[in-house]
mmCIF file of C-alpha atoms in Angstrom:
data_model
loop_
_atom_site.group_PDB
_atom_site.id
_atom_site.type_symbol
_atom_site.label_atom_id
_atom_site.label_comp_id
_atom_site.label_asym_id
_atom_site.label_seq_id
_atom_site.Cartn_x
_atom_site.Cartn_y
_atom_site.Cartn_z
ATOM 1 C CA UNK A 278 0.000 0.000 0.000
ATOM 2 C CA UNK A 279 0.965 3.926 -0.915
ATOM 3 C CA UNK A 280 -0.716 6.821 0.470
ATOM 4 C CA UNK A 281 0.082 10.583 -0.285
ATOM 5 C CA UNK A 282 -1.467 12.829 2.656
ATOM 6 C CA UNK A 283 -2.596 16.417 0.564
ATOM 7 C CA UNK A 284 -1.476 18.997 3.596
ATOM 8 C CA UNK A 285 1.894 19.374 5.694
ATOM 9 C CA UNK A 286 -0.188 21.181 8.759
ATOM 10 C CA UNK A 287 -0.361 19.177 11.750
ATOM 11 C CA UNK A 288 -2.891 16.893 10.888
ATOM 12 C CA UNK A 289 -1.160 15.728 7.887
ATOM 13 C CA UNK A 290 2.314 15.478 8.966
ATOM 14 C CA UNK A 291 1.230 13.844 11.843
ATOM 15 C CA UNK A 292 -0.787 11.103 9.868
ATOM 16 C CA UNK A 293 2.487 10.892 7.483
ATOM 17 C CA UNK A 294 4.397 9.958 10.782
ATOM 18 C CA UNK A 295 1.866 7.273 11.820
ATOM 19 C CA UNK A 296 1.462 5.603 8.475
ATOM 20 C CA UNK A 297 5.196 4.855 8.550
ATOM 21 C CA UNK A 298 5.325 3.513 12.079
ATOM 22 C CA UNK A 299 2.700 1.636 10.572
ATOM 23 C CA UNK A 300 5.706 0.556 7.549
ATOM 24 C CA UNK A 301 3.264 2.374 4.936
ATOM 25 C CA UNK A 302 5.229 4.341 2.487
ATOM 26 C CA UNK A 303 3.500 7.768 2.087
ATOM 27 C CA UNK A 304 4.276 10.974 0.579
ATOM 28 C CA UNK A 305 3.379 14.130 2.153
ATOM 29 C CA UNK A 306 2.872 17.300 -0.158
ATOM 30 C CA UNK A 307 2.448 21.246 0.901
ATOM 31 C CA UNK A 308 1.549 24.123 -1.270
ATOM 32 C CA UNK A 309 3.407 26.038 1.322
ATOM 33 C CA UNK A 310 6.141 24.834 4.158
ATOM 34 C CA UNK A 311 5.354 22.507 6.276
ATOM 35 C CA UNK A 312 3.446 23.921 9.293
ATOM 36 C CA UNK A 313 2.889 27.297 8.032
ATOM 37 C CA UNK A 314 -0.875 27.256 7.460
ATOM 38 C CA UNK A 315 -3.468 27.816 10.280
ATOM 39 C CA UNK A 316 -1.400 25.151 12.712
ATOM 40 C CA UNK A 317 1.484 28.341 13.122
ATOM 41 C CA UNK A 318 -1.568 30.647 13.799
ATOM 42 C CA UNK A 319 -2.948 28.564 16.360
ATOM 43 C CA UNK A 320 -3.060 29.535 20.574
ATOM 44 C CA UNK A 321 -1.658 26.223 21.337
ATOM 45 C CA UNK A 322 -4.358 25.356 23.902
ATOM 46 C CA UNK A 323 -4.378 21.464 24.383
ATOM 47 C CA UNK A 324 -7.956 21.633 26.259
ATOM 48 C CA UNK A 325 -10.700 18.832 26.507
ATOM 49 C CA UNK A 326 -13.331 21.063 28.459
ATOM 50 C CA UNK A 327 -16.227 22.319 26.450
ATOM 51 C CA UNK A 328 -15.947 19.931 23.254
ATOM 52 C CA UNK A 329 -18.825 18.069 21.619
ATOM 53 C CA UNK A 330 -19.161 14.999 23.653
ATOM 54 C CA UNK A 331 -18.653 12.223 21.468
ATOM 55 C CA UNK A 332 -15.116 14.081 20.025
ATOM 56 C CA UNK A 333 -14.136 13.274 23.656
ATOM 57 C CA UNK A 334 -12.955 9.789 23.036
ATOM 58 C CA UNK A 335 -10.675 11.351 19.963
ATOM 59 C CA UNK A 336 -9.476 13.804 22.586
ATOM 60 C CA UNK A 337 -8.589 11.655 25.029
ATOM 61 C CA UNK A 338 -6.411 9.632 22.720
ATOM 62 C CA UNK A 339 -4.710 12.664 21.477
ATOM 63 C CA UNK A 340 -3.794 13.823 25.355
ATOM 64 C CA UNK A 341 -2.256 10.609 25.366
ATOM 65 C CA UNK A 342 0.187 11.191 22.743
ATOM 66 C CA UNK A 343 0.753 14.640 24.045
ATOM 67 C CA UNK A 344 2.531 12.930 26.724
ATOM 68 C CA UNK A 345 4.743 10.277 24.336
ATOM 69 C CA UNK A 346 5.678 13.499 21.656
ATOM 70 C CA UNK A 347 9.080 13.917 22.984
ATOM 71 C CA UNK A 348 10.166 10.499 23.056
ATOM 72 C CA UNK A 349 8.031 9.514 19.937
ATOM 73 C CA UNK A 350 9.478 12.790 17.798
ATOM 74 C CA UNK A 351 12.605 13.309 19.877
ATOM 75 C CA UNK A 352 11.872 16.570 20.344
ATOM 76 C CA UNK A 353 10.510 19.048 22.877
ATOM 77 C CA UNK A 354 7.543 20.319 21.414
ATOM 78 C CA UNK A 355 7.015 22.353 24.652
ATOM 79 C CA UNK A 356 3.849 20.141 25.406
ATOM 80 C CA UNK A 357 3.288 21.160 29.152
ATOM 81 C CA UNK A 358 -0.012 19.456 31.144
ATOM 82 C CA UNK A 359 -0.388 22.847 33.079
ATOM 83 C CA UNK A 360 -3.857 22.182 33.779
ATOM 84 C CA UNK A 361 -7.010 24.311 32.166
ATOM 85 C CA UNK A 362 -8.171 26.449 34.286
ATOM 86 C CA UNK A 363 -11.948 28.498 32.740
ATOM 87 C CA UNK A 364 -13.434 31.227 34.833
ATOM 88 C CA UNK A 365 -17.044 32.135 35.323
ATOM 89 C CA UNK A 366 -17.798 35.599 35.768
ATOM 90 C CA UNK A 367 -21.994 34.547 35.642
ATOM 91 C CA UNK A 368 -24.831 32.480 36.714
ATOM 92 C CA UNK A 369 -25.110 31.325 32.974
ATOM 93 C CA UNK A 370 -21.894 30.564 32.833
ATOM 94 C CA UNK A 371 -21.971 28.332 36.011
ATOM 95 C CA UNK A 372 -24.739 26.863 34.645
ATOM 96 C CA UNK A 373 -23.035 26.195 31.246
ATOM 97 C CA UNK A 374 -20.193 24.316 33.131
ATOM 98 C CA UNK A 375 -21.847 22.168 35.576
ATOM 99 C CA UNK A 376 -23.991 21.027 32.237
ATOM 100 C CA UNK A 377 -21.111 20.171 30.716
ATOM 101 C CA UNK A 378 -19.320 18.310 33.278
ATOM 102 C CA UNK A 379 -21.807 16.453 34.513
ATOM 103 C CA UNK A 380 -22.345 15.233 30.321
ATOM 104 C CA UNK A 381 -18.821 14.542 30.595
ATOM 105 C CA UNK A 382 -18.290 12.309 33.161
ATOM 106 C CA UNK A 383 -19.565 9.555 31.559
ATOM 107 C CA UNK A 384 -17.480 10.414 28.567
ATOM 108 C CA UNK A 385 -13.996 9.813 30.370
ATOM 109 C CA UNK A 386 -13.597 13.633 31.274
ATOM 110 C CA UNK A 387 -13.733 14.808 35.184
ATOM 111 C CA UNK A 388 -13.458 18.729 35.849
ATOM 112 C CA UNK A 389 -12.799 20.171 39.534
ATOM 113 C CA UNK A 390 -15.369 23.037 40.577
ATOM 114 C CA UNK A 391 -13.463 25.677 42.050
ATOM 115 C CA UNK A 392 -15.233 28.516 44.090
ATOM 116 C CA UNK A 393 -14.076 32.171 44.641
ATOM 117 C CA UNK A 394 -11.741 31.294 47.401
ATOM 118 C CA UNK A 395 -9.899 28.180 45.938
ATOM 119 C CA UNK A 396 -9.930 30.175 43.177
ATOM 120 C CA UNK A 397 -7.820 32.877 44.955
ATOM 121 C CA UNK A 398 -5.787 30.933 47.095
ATOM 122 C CA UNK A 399 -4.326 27.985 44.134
ATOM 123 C CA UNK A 400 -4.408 31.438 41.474
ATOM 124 C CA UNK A 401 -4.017 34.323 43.248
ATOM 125 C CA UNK A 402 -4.173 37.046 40.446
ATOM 126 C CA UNK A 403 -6.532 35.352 37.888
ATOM 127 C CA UNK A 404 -10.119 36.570 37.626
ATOM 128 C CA UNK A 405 -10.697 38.053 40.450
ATOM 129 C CA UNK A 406 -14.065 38.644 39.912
ATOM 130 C CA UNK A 407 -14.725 35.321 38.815
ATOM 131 C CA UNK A 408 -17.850 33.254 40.693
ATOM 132 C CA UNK A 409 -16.435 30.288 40.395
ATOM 133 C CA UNK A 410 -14.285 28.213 38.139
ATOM 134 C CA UNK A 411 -13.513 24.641 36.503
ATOM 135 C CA UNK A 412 -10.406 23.068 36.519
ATOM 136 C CA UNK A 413 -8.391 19.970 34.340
ATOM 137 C CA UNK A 414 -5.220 19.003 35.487
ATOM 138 C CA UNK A 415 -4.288 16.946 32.672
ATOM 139 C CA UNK A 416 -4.197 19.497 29.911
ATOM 140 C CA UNK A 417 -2.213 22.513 29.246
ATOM 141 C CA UNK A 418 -0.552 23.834 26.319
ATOM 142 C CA UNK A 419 2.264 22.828 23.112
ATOM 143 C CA UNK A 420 4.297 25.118 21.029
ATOM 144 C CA UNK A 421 2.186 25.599 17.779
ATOM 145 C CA UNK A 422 5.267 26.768 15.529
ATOM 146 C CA UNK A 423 7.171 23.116 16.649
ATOM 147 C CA UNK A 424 4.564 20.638 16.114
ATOM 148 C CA UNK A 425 4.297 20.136 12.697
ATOM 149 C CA UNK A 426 7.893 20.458 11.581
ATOM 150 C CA UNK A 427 8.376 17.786 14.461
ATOM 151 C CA UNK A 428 6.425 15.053 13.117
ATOM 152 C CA UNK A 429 7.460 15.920 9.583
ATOM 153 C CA UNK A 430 11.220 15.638 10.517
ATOM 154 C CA UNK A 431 10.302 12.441 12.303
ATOM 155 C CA UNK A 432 8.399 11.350 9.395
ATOM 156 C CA UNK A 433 11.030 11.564 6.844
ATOM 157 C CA UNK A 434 13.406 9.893 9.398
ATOM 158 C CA UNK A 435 10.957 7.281 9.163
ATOM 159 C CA UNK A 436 10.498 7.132 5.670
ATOM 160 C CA UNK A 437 8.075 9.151 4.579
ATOM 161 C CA UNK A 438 9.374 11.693 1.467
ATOM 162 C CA UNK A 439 8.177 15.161 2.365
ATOM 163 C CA UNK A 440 7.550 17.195 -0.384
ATOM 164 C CA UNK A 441 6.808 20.696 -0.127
ATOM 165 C CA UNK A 442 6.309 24.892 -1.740
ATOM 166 C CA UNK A 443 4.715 22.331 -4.711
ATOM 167 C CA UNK A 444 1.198 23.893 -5.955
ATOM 168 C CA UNK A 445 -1.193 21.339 -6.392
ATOM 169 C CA UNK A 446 -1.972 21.485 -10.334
ATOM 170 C CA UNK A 447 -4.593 18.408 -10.027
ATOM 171 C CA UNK A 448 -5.516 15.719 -8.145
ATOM 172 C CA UNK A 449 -7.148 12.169 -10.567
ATOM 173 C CA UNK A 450 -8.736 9.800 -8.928
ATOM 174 C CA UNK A 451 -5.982 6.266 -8.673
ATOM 175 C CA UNK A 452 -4.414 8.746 -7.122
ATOM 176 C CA UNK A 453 -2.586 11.216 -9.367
ATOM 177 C CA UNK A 454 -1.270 14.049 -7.951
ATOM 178 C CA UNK A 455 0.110 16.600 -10.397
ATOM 179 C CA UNK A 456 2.374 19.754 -8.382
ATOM 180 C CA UNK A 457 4.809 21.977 -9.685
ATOM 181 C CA UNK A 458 7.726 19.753 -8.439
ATOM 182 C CA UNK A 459 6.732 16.737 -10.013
ATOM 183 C CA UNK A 460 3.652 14.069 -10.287
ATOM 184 C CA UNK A 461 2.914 11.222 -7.751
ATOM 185 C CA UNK A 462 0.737 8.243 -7.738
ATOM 186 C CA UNK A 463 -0.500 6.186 -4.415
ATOM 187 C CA UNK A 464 -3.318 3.345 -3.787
ATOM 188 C CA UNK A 465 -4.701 6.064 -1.343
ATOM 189 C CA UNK A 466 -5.117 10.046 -0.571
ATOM 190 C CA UNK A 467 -5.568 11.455 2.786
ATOM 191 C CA UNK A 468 -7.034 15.048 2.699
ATOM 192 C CA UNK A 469 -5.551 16.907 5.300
ATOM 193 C CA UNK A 470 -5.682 20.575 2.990
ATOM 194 C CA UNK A 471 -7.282 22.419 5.727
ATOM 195 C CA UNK A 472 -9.682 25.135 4.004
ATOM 196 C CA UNK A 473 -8.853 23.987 1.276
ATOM 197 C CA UNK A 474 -9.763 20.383 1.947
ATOM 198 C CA UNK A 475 -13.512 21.547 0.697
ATOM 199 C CA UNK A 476 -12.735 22.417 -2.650
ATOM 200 C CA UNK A 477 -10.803 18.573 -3.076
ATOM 201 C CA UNK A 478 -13.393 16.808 -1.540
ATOM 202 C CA UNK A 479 -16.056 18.712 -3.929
ATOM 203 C CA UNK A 480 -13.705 17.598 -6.998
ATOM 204 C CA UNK A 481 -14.735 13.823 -5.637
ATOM 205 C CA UNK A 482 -18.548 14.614 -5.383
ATOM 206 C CA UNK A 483 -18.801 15.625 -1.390
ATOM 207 C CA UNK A 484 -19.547 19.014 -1.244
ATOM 208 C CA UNK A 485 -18.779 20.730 2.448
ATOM 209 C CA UNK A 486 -20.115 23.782 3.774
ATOM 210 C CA UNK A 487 -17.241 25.653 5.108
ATOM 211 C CA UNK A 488 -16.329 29.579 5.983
ATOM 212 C CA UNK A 489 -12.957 30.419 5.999
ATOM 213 C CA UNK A 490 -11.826 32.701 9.254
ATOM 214 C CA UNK A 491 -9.413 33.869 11.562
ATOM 215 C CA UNK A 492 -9.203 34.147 15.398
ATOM 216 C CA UNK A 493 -6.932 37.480 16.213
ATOM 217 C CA UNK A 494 -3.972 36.821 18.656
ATOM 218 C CA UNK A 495 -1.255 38.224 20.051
ATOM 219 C CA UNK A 496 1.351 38.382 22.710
ATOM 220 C CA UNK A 497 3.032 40.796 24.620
ATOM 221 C CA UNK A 498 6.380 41.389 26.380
ATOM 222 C CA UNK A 499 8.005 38.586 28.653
ATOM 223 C CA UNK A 500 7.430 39.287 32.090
ATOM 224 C CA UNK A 501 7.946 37.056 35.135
ATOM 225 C CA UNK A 502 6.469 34.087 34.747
ATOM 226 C CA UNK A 503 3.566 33.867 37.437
ATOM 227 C CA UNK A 504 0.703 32.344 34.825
ATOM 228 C CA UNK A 505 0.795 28.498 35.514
ATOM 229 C CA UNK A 506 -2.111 26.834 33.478
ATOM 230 C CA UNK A 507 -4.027 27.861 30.143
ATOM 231 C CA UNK A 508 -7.112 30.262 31.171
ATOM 232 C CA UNK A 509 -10.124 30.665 29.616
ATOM 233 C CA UNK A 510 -13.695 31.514 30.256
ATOM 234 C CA UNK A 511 -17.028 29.803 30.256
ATOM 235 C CA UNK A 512 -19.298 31.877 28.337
ATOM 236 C CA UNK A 513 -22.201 31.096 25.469
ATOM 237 C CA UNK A 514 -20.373 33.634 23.513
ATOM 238 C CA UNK A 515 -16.656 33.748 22.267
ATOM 239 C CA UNK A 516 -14.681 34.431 25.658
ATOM 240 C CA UNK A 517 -11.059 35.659 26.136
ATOM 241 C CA UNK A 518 -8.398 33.006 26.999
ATOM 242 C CA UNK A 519 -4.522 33.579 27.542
ATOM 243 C CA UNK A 520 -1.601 31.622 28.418
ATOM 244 C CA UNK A 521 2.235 32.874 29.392
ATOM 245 C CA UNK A 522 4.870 31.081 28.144
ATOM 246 C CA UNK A 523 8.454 29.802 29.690
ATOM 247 C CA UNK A 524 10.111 32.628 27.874
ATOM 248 C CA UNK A 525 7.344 35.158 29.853
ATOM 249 C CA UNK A 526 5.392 36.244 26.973
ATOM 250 C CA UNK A 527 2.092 36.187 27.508
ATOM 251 C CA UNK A 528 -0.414 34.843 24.356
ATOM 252 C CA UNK A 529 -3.687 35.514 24.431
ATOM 253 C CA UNK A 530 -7.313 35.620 21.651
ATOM 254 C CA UNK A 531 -10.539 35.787 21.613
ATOM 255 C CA UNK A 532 -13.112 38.028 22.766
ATOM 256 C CA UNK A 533 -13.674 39.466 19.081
ATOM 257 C CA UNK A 534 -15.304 38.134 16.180
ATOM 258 C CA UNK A 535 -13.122 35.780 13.561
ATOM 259 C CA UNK A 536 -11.114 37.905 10.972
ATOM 260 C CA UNK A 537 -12.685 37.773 7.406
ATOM 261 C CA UNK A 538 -9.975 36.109 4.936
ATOM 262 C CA UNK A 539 -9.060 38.591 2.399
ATOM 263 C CA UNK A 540 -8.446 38.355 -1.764
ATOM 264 C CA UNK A 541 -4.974 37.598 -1.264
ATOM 265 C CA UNK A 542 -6.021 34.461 0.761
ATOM 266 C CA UNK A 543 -4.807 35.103 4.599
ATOM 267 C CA UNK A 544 -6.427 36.313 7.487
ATOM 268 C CA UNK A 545 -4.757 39.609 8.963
ATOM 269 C CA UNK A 546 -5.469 40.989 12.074
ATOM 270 C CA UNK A 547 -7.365 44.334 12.806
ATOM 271 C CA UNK A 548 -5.040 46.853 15.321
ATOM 272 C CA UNK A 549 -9.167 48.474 16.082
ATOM 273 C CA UNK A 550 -10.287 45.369 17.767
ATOM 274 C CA UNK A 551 -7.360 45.219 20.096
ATOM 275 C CA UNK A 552 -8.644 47.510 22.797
ATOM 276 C CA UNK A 553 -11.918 45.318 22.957
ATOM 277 C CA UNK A 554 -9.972 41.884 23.084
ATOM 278 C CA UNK A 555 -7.578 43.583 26.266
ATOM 279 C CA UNK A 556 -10.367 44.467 28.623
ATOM 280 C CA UNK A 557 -11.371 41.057 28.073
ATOM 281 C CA UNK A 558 -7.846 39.823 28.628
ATOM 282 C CA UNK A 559 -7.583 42.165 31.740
ATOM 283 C CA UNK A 560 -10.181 40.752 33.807
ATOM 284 C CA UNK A 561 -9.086 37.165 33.239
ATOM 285 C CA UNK A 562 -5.764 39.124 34.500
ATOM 286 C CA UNK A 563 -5.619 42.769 35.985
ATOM 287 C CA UNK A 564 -1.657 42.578 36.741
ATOM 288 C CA UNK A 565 -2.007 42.716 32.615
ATOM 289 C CA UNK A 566 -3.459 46.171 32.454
ATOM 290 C CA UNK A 567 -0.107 47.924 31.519
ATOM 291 C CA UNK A 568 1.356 45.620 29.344
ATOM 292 C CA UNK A 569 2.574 46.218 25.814
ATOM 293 C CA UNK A 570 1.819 43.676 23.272
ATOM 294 C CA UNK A 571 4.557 43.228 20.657
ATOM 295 C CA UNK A 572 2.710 41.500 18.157
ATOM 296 C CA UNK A 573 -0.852 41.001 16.403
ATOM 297 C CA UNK A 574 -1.615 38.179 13.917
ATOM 298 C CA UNK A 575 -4.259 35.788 12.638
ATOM 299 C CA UNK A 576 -4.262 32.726 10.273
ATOM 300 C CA UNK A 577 -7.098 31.259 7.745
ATOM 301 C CA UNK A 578 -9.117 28.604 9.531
ATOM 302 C CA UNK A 579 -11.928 26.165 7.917
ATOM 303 C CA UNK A 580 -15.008 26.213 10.009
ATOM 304 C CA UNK A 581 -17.801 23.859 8.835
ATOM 305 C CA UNK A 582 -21.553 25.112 9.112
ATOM 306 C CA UNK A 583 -22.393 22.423 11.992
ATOM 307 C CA UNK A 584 -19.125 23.078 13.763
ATOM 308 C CA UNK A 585 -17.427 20.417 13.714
ATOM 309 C CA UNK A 586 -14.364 18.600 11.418
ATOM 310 C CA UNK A 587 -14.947 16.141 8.274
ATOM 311 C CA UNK A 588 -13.066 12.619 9.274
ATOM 312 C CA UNK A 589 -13.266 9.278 7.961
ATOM 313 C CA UNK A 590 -13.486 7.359 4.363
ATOM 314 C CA UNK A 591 -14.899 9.340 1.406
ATOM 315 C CA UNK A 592 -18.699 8.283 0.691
ATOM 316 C CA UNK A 593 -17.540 8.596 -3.062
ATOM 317 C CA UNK A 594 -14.432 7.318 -3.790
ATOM 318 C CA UNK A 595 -12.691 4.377 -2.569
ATOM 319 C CA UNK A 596 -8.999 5.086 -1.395
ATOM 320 C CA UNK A 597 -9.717 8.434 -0.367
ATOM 321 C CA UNK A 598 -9.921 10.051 3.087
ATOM 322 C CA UNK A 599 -10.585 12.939 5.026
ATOM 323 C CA UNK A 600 -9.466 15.513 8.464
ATOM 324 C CA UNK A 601 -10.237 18.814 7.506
ATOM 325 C CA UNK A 602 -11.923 21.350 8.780
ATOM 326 C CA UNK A 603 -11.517 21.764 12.418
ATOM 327 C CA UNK A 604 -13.074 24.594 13.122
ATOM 328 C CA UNK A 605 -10.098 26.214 15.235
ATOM 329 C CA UNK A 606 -10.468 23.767 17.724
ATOM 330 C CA UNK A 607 -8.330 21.012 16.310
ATOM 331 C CA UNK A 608 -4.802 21.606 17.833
ATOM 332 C CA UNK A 609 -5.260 19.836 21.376
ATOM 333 C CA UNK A 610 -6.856 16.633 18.383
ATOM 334 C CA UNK A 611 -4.230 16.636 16.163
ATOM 335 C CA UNK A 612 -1.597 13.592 17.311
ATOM 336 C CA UNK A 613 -4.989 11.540 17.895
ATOM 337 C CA UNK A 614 -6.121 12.504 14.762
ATOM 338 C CA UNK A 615 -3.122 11.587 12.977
ATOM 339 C CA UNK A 616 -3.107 8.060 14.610
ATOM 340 C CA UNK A 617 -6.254 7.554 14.022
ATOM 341 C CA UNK A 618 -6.472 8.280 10.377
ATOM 342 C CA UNK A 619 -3.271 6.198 10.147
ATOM 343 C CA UNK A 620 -5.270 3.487 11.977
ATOM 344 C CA UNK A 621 -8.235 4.154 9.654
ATOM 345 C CA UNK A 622 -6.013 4.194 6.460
ATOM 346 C CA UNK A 623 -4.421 1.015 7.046
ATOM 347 C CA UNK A 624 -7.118 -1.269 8.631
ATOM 348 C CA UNK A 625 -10.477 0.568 7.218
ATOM 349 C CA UNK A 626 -11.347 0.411 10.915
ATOM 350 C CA UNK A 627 -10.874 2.564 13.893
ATOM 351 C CA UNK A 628 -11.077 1.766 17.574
ATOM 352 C CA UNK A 629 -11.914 5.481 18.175
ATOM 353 C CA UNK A 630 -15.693 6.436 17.151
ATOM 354 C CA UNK A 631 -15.568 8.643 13.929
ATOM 355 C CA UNK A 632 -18.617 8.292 12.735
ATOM 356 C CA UNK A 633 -20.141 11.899 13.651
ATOM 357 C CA UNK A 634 -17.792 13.375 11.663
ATOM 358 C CA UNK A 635 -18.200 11.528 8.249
ATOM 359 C CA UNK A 636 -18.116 13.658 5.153
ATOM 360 C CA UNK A 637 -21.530 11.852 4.374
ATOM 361 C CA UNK A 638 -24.027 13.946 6.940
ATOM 362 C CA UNK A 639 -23.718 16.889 3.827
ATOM 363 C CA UNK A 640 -24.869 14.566 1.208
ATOM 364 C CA UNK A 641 -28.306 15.824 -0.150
#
């Protein structure tokens, strides 16, 4: 068996590095350089709270890896289980939570209720007008601009040829793959194009309604490092969340609407909705009030109309399969998903349950 995986993000190179502990030869190809896409523009957050239920299993498998990356890649990839820590500045919001947990618990996933004082005493400094607080020790945060170039390094030290800056001219069913550095042929074809994964899987017949967007981050100066876990909040709409890294820089999103993707392709950030996205920073943490941020950016991210990604075999084409569209929630999945699709790929089975997220819920 041959397999070329369309998309050198995280998803893809990390199914490349699976198929070939697998002994599958596969091929990885990138318009761009590997890991430059949305996975660079991503927060890094490697959270389980406040996903659709049955992605939990998926989730849970991908923590796992998180923990094996350095040994499996040999590489730090900065993966640190820091804990999650979301505030809850509202009744709703309290509400929200103890939904969600108590949903979850059956699903594998236990969060700690914190109140005011815990809240104070094990974070002194973080929302400190918060009413209460949930807590997951297990999760925490990676380095976004290592991951992908990990498991592509690894990859090609496993095998795998990584093949990369080649625009995709066409794709044939078989599979033929026709880029600007040459043509390739493989039994199968893993769609891992991101946004652009749509468009492919509408060349095979499986149409995907998809937006393309941007969440607007940035980071400010290093400062002493006092931030332990990832914080976020729980909130029906699209909360603040922030995170300081070893170095001391602090990175934070959210809080503003998704960045429109302009002619040219990308999503840039808008300086305006900074002072909007601070306050929101600011109460999560006050001792951030005077800080300067250094730098403002954003990255193009498929989100699909029910919100969550495409997974699994093609309804259409034998050979063919897809992870795309991940709706800017798919960093924390990505080892799991790139196991799993391995897994998938090589057995047409998975132990994990994929089946929500099959291409075929859009077919008319």
């Amino acid at each position: 068996m041959s397999v070329i995986v369309l998309g050198g993000g995280l998803m893809g190179s990390a199914t490349a590095f699976f198929l070939a502990r697998r002994g599958i030869a596969a091929t990885l190809i990138d318009t761009g350089r590997i890991g430059a896409g949305a996975t660079v523009a991503s927060f890094g957050n490697i959270r389980r709270s406040g996903r659709y239920l049955p992605q939990l299993p998926l989730a849970h498998r991908s923590l796992a890896l998180w923990g094996q990356l350095e040994a499996l890649l040999g590489r730090d990839v900065e993966f640190r289980a820091t804990g999650h820590l979301r505030l809850i500045f509202d009744p709703e919001g309290l509400a929200l939570m103890r939904r969600f947990a108590e949903d979850a618990r059956p699903w594998g996933l236990e969060l700690e209720e914190l109140g005011p004082d815990q809240i104070r005493q094990r974070f002194p400094g973080l929302g400190p007008e918060a009413i209460a607080a949930s807590f997951s020790p297990r999760d925490g945060s990676a380095n976004p601009r290592l991951i992908a170039p990990a498991f592509a390094d690894a990859a090609v030290r496993a095998g795998v040829q990584v093949v990369d800056q080649a625009q995709v001219l066409s794709v044939k069913p078989g599979f033929t793959v026709e880029t600007a550095r040459g043509t390739f042929h493989a039994d199968r074809l893993v769609n891992c194009a991101g946004h652009h994964g749509a468009a492919l899987a509408a060349q095979f017949g499986e149409p995907v309604p998809i937006e393309v967007r941007g969440p607007q981050m940035a980071v400010t100066e290093p400062l002493p490092h006092r931030i332990q876990p990832v914080v976020g909040v729980w909130s029906a709409e699209h909360g603040a969340y922030l995170r300081q890294v070893e170095r001391g820089n602090v990175v934070f999103g959210g809080a503003v609407d998704r960045m429109t993707v302009g002619a040219d392709g990308r999503a840039h950030a808008d300086p305006a909705r900074l002072p909007a996205q601070l306050r929101a920073v600011v109460r999560l943490c006050p001792a951030l009030r005077h800080v300067a941020v250094i730098r403002q950016w954003s990255g193009a991210e498929g989100y699909v109309r029910d919100g969550l990604p495409v997974m699994g075999g093609s309804g259409t084409t034998p050979g063919l399969f897809h992870a795309f569209g991940f709706c800017g929630h798919g960093f924390q999945l990505g080892p799991g998903v790139g196991d799993a699709m391995a897994e998938l790929v090589a057995t047409d089975r998975c132990e994990t349950p994929l089946e929500d997220f099959h291409i075929g819920r859009f077919a008319a």
